[in-house]
PDB file of C-alpha atoms in Angstrom:
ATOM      1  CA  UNK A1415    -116.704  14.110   8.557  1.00 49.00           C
ATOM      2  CA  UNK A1416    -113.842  16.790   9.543  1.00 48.00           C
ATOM      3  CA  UNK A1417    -112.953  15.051  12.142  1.00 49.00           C
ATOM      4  CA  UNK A1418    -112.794  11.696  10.418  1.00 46.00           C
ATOM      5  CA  UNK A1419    -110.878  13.642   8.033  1.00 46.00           C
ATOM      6  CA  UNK A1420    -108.341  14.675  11.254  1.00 46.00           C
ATOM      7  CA  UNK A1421    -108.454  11.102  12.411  1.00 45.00           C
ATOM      8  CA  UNK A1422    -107.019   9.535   9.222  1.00 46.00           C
ATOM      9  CA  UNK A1423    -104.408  11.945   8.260  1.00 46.00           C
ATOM     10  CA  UNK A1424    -102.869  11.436  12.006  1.00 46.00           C
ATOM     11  CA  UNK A1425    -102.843   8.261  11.697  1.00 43.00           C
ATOM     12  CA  UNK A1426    -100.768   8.249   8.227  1.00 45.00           C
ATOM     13  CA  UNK A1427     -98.483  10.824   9.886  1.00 45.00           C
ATOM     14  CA  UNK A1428     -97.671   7.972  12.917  1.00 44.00           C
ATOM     15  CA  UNK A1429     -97.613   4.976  10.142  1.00 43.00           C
ATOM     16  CA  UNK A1430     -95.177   7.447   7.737  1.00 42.00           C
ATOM     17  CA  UNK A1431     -93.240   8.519  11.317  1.00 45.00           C
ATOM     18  CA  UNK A1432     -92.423   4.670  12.112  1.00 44.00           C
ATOM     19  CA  UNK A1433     -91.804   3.668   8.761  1.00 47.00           C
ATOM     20  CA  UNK A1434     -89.021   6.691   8.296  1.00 46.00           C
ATOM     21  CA  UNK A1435     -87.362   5.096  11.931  1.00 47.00           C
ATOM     22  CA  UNK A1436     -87.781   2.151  10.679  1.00 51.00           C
ATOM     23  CA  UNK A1437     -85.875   2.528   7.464  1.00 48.00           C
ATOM     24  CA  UNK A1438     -83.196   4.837   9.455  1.00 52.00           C
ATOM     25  CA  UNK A1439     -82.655   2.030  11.777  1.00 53.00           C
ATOM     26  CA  UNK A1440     -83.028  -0.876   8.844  1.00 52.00           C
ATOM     27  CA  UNK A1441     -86.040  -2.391  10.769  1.00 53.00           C
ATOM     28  CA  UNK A1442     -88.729  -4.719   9.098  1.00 41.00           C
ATOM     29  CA  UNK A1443     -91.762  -2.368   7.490  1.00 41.00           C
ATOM     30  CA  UNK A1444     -94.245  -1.326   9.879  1.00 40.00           C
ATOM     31  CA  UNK A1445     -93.978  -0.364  13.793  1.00 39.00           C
ATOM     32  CA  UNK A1446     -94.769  -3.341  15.173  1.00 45.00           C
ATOM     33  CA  UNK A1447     -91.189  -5.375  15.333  1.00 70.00           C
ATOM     34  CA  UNK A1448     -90.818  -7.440  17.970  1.00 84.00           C
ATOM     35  CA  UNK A1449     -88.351  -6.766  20.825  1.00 88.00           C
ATOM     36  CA  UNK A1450     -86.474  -9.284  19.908  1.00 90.00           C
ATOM     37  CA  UNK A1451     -85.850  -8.090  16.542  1.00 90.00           C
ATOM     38  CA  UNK A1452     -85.231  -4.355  17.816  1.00 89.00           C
ATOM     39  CA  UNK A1453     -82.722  -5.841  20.448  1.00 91.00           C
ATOM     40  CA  UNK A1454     -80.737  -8.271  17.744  1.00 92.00           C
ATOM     41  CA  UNK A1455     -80.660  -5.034  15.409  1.00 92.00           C
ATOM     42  CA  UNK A1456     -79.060  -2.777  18.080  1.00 92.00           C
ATOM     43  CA  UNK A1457     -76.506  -5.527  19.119  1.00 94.00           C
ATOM     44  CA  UNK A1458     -75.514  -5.301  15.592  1.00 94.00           C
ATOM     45  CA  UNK A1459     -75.118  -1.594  15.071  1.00 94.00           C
ATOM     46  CA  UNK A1460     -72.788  -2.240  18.449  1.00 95.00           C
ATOM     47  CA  UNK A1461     -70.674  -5.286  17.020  1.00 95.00           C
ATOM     48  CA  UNK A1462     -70.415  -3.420  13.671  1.00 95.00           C
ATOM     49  CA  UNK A1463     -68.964   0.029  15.907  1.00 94.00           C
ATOM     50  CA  UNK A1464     -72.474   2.289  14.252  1.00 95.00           C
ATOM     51  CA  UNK A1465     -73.001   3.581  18.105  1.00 95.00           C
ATOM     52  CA  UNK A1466     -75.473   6.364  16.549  1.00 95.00           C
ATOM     53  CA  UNK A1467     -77.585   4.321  14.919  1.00 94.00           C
ATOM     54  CA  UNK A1468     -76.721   1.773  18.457  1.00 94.00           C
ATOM     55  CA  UNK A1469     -78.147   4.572  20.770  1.00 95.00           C
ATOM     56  CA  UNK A1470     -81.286   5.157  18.129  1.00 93.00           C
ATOM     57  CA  UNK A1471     -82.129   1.487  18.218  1.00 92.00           C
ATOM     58  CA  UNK A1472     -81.675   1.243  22.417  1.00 94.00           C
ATOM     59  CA  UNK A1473     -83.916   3.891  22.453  1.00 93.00           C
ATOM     60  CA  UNK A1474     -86.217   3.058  20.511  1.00 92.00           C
ATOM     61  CA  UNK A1475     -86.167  -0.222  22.371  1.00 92.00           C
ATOM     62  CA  UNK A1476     -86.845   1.202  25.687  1.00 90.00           C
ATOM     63  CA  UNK A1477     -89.152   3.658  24.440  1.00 90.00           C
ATOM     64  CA  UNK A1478     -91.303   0.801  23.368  1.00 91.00           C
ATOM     65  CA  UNK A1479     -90.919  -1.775  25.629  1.00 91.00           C
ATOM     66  CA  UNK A1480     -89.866  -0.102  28.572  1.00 89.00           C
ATOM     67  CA  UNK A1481     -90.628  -3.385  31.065  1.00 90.00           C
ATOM     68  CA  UNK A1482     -89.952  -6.135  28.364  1.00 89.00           C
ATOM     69  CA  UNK A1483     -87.345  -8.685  28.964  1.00 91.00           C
ATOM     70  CA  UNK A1484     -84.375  -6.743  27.621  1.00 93.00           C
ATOM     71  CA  UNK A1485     -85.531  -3.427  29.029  1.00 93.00           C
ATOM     72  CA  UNK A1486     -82.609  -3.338  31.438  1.00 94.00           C
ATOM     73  CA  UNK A1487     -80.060  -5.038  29.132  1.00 94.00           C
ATOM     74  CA  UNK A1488     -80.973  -1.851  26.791  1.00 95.00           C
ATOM     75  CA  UNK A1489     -80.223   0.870  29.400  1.00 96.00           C
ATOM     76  CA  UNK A1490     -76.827  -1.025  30.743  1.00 96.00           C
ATOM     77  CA  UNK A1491     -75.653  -1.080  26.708  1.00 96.00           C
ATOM     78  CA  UNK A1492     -77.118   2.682  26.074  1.00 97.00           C
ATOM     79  CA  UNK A1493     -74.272   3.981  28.333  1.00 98.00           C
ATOM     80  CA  UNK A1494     -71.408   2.026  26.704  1.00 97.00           C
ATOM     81  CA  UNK A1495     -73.185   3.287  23.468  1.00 97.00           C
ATOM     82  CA  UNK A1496     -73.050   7.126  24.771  1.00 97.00           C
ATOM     83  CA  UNK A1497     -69.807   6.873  26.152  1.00 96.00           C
ATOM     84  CA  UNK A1498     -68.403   5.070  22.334  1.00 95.00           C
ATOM     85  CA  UNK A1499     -70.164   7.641  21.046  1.00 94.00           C
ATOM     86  CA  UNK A1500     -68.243  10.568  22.381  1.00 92.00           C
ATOM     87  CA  UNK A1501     -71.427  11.184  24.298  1.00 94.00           C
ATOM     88  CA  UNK A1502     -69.604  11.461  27.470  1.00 94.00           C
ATOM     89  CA  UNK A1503     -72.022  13.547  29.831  1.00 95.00           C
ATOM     90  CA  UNK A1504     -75.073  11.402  28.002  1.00 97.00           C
ATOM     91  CA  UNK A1505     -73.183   7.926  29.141  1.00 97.00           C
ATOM     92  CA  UNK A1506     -73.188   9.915  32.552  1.00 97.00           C
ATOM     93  CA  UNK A1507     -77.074  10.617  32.588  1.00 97.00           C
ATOM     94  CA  UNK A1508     -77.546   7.229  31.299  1.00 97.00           C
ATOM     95  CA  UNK A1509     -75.524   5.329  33.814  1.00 97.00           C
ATOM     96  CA  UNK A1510     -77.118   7.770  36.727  1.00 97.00           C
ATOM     97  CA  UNK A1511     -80.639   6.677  35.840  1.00 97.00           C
ATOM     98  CA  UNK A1512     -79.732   3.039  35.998  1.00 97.00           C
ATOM     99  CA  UNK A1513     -78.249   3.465  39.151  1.00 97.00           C
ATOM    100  CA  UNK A1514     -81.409   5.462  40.375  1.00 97.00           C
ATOM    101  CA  UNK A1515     -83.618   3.021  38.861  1.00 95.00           C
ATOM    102  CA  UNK A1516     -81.888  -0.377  39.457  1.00 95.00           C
ATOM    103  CA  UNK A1517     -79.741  -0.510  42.460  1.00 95.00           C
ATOM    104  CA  UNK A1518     -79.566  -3.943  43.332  1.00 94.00           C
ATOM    105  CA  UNK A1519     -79.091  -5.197  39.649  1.00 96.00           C
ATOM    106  CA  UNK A1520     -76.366  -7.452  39.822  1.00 95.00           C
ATOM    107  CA  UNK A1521     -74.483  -5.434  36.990  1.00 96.00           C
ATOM    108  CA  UNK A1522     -75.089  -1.860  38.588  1.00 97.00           C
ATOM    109  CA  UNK A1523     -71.042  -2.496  39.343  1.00 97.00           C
ATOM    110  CA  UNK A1524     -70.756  -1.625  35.356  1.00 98.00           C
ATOM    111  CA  UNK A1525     -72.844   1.553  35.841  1.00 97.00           C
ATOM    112  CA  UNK A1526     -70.497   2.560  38.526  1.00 97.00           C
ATOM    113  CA  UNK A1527     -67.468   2.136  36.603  1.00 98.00           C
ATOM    114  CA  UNK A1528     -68.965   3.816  33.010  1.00 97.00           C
ATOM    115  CA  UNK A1529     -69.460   6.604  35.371  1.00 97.00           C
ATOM    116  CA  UNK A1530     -65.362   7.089  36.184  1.00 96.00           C
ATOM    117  CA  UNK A1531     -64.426   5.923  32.677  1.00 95.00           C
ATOM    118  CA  UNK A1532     -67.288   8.867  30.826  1.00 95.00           C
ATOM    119  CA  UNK A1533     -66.136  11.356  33.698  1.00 93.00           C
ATOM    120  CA  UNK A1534     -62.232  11.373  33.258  1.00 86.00           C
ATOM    121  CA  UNK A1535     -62.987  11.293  29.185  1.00 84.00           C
ATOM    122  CA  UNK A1536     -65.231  14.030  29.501  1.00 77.00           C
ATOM    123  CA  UNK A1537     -63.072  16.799  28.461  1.00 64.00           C
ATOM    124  CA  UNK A1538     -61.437  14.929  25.439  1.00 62.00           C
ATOM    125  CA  UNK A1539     -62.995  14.879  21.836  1.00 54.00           C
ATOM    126  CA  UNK A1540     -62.123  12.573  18.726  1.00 52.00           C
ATOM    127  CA  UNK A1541     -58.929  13.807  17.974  1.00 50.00           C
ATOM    128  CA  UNK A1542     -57.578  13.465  21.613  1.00 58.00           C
ATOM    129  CA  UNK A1543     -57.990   9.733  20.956  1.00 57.00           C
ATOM    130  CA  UNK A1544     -55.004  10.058  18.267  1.00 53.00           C
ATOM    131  CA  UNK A1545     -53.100  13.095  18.430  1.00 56.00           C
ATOM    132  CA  UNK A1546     -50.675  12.601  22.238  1.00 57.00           C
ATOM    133  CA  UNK A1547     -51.397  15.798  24.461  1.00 62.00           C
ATOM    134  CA  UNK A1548     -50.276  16.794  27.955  1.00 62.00           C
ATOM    135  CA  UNK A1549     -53.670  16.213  30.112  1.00 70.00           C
ATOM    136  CA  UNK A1550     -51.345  17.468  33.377  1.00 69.00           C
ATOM    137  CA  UNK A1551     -51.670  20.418  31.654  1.00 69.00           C
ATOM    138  CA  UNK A1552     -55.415  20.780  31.315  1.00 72.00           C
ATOM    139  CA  UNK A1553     -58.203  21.635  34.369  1.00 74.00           C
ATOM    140  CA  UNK A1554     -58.489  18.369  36.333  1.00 86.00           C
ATOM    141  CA  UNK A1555     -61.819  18.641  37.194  1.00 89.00           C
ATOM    142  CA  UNK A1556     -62.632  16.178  35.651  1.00 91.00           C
ATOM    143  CA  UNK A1557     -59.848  14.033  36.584  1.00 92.00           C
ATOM    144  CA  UNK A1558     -60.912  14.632  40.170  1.00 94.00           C
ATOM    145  CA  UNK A1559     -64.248  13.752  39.702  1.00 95.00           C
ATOM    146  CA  UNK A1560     -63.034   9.953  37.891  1.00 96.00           C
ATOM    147  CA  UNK A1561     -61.280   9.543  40.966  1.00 96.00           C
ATOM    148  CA  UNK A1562     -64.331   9.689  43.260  1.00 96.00           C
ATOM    149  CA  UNK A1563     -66.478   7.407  40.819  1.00 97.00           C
ATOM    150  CA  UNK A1564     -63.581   4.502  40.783  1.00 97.00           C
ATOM    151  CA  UNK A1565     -63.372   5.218  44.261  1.00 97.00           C
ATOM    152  CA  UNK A1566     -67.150   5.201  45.046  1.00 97.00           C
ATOM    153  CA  UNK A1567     -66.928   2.071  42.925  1.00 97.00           C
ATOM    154  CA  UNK A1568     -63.883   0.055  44.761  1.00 97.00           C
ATOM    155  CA  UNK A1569     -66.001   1.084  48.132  1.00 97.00           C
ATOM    156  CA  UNK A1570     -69.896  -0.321  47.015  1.00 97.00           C
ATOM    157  CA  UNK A1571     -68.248  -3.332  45.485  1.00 97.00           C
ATOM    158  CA  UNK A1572     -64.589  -4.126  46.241  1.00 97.00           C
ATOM    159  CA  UNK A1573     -65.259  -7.555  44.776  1.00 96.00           C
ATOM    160  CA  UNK A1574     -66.186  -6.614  41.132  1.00 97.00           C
ATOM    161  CA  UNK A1575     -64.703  -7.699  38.127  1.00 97.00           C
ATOM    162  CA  UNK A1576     -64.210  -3.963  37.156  1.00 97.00           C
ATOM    163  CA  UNK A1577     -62.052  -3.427  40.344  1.00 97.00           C
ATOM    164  CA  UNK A1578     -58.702  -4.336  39.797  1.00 97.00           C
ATOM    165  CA  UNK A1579     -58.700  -2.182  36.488  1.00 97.00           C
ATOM    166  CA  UNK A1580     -60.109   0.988  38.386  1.00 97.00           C
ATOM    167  CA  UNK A1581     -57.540   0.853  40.521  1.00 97.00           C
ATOM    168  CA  UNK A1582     -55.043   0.765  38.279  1.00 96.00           C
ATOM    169  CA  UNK A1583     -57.022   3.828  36.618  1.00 95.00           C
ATOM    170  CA  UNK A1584     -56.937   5.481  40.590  1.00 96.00           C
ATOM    171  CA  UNK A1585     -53.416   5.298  40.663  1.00 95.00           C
ATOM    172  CA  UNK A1586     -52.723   7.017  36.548  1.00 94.00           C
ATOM    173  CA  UNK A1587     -55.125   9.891  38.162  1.00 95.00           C
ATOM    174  CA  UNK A1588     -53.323  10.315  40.754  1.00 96.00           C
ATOM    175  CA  UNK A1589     -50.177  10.465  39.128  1.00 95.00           C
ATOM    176  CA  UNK A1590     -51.511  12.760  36.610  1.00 94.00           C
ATOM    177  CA  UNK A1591     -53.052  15.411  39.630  1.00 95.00           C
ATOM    178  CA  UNK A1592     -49.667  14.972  41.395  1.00 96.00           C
ATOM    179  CA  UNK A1593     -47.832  16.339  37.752  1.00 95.00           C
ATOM    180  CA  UNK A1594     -50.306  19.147  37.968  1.00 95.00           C
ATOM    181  CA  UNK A1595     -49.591  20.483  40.984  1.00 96.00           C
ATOM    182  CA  UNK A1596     -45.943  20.323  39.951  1.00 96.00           C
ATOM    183  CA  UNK A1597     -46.645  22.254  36.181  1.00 94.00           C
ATOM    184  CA  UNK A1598     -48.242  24.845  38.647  1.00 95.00           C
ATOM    185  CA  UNK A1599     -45.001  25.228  40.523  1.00 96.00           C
ATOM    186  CA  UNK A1600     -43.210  26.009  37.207  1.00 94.00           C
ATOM    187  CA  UNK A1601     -45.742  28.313  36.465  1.00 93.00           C
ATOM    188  CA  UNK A1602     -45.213  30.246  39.949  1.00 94.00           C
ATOM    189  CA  UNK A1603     -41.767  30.410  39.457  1.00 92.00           C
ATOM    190  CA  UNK A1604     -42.024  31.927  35.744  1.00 89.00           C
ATOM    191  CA  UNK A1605     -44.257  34.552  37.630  1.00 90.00           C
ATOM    192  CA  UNK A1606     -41.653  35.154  40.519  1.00 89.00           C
ATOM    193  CA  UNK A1607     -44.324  34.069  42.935  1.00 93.00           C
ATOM    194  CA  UNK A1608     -42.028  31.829  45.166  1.00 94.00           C
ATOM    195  CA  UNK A1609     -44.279  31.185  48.007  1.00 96.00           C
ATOM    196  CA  UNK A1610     -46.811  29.755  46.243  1.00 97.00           C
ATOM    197  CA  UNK A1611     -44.593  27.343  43.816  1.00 96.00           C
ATOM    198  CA  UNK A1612     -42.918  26.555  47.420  1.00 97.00           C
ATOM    199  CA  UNK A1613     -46.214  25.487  48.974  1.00 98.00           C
ATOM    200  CA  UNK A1614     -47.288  23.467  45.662  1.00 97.00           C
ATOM    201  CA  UNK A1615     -44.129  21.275  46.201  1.00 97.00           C
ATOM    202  CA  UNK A1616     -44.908  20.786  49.459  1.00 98.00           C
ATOM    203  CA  UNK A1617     -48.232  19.823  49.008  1.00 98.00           C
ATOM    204  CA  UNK A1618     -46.978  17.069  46.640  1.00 98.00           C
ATOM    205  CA  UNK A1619     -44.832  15.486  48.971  1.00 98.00           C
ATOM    206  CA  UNK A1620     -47.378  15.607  51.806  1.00 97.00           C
ATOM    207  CA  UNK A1621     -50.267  14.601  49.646  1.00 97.00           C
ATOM    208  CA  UNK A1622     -49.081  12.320  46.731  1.00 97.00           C
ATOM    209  CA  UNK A1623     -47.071   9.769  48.376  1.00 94.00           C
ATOM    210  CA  UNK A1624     -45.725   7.197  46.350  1.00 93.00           C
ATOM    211  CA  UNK A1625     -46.042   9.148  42.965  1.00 95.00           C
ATOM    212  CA  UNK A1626     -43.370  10.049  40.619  1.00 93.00           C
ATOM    213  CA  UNK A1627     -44.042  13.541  41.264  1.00 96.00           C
ATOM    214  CA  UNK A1628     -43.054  13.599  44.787  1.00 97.00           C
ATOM    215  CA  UNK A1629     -38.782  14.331  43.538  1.00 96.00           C
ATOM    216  CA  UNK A1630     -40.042  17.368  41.846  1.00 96.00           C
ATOM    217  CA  UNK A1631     -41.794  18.222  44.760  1.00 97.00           C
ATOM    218  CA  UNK A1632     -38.869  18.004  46.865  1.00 97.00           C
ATOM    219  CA  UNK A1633     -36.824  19.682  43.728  1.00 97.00           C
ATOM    220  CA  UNK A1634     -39.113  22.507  44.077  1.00 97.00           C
ATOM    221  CA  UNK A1635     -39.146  23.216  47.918  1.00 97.00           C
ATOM    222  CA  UNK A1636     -35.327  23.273  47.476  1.00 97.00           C
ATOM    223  CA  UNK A1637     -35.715  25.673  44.427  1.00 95.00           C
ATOM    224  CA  UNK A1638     -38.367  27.752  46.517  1.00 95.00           C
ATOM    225  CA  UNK A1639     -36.790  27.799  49.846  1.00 96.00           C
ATOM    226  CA  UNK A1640     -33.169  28.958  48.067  1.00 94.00           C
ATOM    227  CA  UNK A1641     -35.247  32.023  46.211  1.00 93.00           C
ATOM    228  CA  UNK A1642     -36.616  33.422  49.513  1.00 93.00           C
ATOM    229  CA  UNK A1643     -33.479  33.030  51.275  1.00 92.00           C
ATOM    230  CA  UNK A1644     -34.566  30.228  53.438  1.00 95.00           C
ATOM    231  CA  UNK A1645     -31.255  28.480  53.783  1.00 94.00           C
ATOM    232  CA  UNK A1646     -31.776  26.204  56.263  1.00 97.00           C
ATOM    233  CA  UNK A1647     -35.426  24.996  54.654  1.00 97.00           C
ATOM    234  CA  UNK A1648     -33.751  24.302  51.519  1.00 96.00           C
ATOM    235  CA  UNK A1649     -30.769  22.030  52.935  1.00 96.00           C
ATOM    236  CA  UNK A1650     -33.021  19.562  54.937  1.00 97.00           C
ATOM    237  CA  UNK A1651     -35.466  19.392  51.911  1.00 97.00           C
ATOM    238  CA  UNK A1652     -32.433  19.124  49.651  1.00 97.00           C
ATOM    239  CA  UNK A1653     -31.246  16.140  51.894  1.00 97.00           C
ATOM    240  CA  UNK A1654     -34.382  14.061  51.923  1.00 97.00           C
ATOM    241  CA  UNK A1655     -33.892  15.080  48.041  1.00 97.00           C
ATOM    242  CA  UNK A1656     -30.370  13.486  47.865  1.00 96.00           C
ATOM    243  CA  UNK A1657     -31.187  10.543  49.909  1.00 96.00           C
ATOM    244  CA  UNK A1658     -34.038   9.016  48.122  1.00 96.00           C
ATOM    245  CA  UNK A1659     -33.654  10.510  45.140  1.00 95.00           C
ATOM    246  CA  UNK A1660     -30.124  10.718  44.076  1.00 95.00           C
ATOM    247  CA  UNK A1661     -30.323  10.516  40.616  1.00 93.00           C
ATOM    248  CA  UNK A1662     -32.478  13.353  40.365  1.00 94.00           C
ATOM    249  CA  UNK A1663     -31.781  15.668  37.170  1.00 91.00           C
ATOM    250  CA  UNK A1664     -31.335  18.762  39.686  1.00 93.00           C
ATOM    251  CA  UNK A1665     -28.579  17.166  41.239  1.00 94.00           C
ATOM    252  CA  UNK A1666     -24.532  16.851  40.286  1.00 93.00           C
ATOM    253  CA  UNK A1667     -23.003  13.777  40.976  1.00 90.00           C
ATOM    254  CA  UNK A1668     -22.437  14.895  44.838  1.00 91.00           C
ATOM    255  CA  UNK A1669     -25.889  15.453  45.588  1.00 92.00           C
ATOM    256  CA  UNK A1670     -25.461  19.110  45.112  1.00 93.00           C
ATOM    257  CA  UNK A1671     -28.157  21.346  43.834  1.00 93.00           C
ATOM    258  CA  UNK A1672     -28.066  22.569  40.058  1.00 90.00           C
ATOM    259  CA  UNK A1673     -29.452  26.017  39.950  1.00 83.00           C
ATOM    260  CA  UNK A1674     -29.210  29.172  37.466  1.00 72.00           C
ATOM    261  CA  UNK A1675     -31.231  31.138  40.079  1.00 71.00           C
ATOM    262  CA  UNK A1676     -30.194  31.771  43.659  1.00 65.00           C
ATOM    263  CA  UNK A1677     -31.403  34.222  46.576  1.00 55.00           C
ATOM    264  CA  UNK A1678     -29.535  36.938  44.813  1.00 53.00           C
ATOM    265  CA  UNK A1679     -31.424  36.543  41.153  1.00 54.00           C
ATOM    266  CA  UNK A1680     -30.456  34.556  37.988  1.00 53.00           C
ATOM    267  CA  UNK A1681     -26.560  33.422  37.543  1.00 50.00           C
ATOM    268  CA  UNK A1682     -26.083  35.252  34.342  1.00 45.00           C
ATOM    269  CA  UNK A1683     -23.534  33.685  31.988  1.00 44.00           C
ATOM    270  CA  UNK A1684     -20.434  35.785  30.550  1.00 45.00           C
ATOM    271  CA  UNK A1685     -22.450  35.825  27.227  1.00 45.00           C
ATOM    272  CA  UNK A1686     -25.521  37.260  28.582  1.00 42.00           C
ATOM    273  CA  UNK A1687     -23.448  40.273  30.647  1.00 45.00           C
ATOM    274  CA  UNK A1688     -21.828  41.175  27.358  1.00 41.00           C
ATOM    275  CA  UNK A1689     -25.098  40.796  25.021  1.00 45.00           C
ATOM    276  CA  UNK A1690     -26.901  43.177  28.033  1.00 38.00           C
ATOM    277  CA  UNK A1691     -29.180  40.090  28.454  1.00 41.00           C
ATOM    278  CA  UNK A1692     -30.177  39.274  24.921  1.00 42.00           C
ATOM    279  CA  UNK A1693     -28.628  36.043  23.931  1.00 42.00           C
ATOM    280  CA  UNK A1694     -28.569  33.157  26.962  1.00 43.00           C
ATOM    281  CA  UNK A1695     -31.133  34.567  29.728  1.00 46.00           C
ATOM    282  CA  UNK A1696     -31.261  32.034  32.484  1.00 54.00           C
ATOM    283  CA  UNK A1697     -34.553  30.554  32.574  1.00 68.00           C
ATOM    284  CA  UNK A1698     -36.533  30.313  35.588  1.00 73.00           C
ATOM    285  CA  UNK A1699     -36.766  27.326  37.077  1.00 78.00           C
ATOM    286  CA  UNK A1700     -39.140  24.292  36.440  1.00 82.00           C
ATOM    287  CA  UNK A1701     -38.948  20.617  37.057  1.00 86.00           C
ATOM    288  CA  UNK A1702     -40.025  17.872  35.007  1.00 87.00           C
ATOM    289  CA  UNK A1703     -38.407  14.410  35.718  1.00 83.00           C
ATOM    290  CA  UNK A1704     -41.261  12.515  34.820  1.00 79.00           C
ATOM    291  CA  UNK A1705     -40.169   9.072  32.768  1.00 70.00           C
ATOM    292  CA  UNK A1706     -40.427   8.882  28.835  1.00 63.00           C
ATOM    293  CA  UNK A1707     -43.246   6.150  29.416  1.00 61.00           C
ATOM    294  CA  UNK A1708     -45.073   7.724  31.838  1.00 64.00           C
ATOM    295  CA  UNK A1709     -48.528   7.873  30.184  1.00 65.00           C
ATOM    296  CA  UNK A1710     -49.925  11.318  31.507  1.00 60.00           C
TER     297      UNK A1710
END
């Protein structure tokens, strides 16, 4: 009789368990909706932009008819879910267990993509979505790792529909990891290490070709070379400078270079001399010729 007693009570617990998801999810009474009904409800938590309550209903879907007829449908619309969700790393998981467990689906090509799109949002919460920020300013981890999944992408299926717009995402990455390397430049020469902002222009111009951030670049081996005396390093980067890029904002209008700083130190003003450096210090250099609709 206990154990009757056991029996019955676990069995209102499931009944009370499905009823509460039910009600949660706005599902007909009882457990026992059909996956057609589950499937309709979660496309309409989607169209109506409720991507909790989307993800609840997917998974509930899957969780109870894990080889019905929209099984796979489910998972494929769990990581746009995730990802709409600010659920970035679970739209990763999601989209890495479709991959895993469908790799010839015919749409695994969207799983691919989700992957780049969740990875370069990764870092950002809700209010990045509004409020503009400097992302060349931020780690780009994360930006690296968008540019292997669109690239991993473009290389499995060059042909896919999602293609043309990851490349177009492939070349905003690397425009934004070419910035970077030029904000860490301006950062070297705040810090008097001139070597090191010298080399980070450098590796711009060998390594970004074709960005916007390759006349910094040059700007800064020109800036770096001067510093450590390097005379004849500057004037052939300052030439390449003044031939492709002669409207540069570090050059005057005969291709010279504009500089408060110089091999001997900072070109202090009259001002500064007579204030003993306390009103008009020459600020160290930094370059940032980046257009006003540049996007990163």
């Amino acid at each position: 009789m206990p154990q009757l007693k056991i029996l019955i009570f676990g069995l209102l617990a499931l009944l009370l368990t499905a009823c509460s998801s039910n009600d949660e999810l706005n599902l007909p009474p009882g457990a026992s909706s059909s996956e057609a009904e589950l499937y309709q409800t979660a496309q309409r938590y989607l169209r109506g932009g409720n991507y909790e309550l989307a993800v609840q209903s997917l998974q509930l879907l899957e969780s109870r008819f894990p080889f019905g007829r929209y099984a796979e449908q489910a998972q494929l619309e769990l990581i746009y879910a995730h990802y709409n969700n600010y659920e970035h790393e679970a739209a990763i998981e999601a989209a890495n267990r479709f991959i895993r467990l469908h790799p010839q689906h015919p749409n695994v090509d969207y799983a691919f993509y989700m992957k780049g799109l969740a990875s370069y949002t990764l870092d950002q919460g809700f209010l990045d979505r509004f409020i503009p920020s400097d992302k060349t300013k931020r780690d780009t981890g994360h930006a690296r790792t968008s540019f292997a999944e669109f690239a991993q992408l473009l290389a499995r299926y060059p042909d896919s529909s999602y293609a043309a717009d990851a490349k177009a995402r492939m070349v905003h990455l690397r425009n934004l990891l070419a910035r970077n390397e030029i904000n860490i430049a301006n950062y070297y020469f705040k810090r008097g290490a001139y070597l090191a902002a010298t080399n980070r222009g450098r590796f711009v111009v060998e390594n970004f070709q074709q960005t916007p951030a390759v006349a910094d670049g040059l700007a800064v081996m020109v800036q770096g070379y001067t510093l450590m005396g390097l005379s004849e390093l500057a004037d052939n980067s300052l030439a390449v400078l003044a031939l492709n890029y002669p409207e540069h904002s570090s050059l005057d209008d005969n291709g010279n270079f504009i500089s408060n700083y110089t091999a001997e130190g900072p070109q202090r003003s009259i001002i500064n001399r007579l204030t003993l450096g306390l009103v008009s210090q020459p600020k160290p250099p930094e370059f940032d010729n980046r257009p006003e609709d540049a996007g990163y």
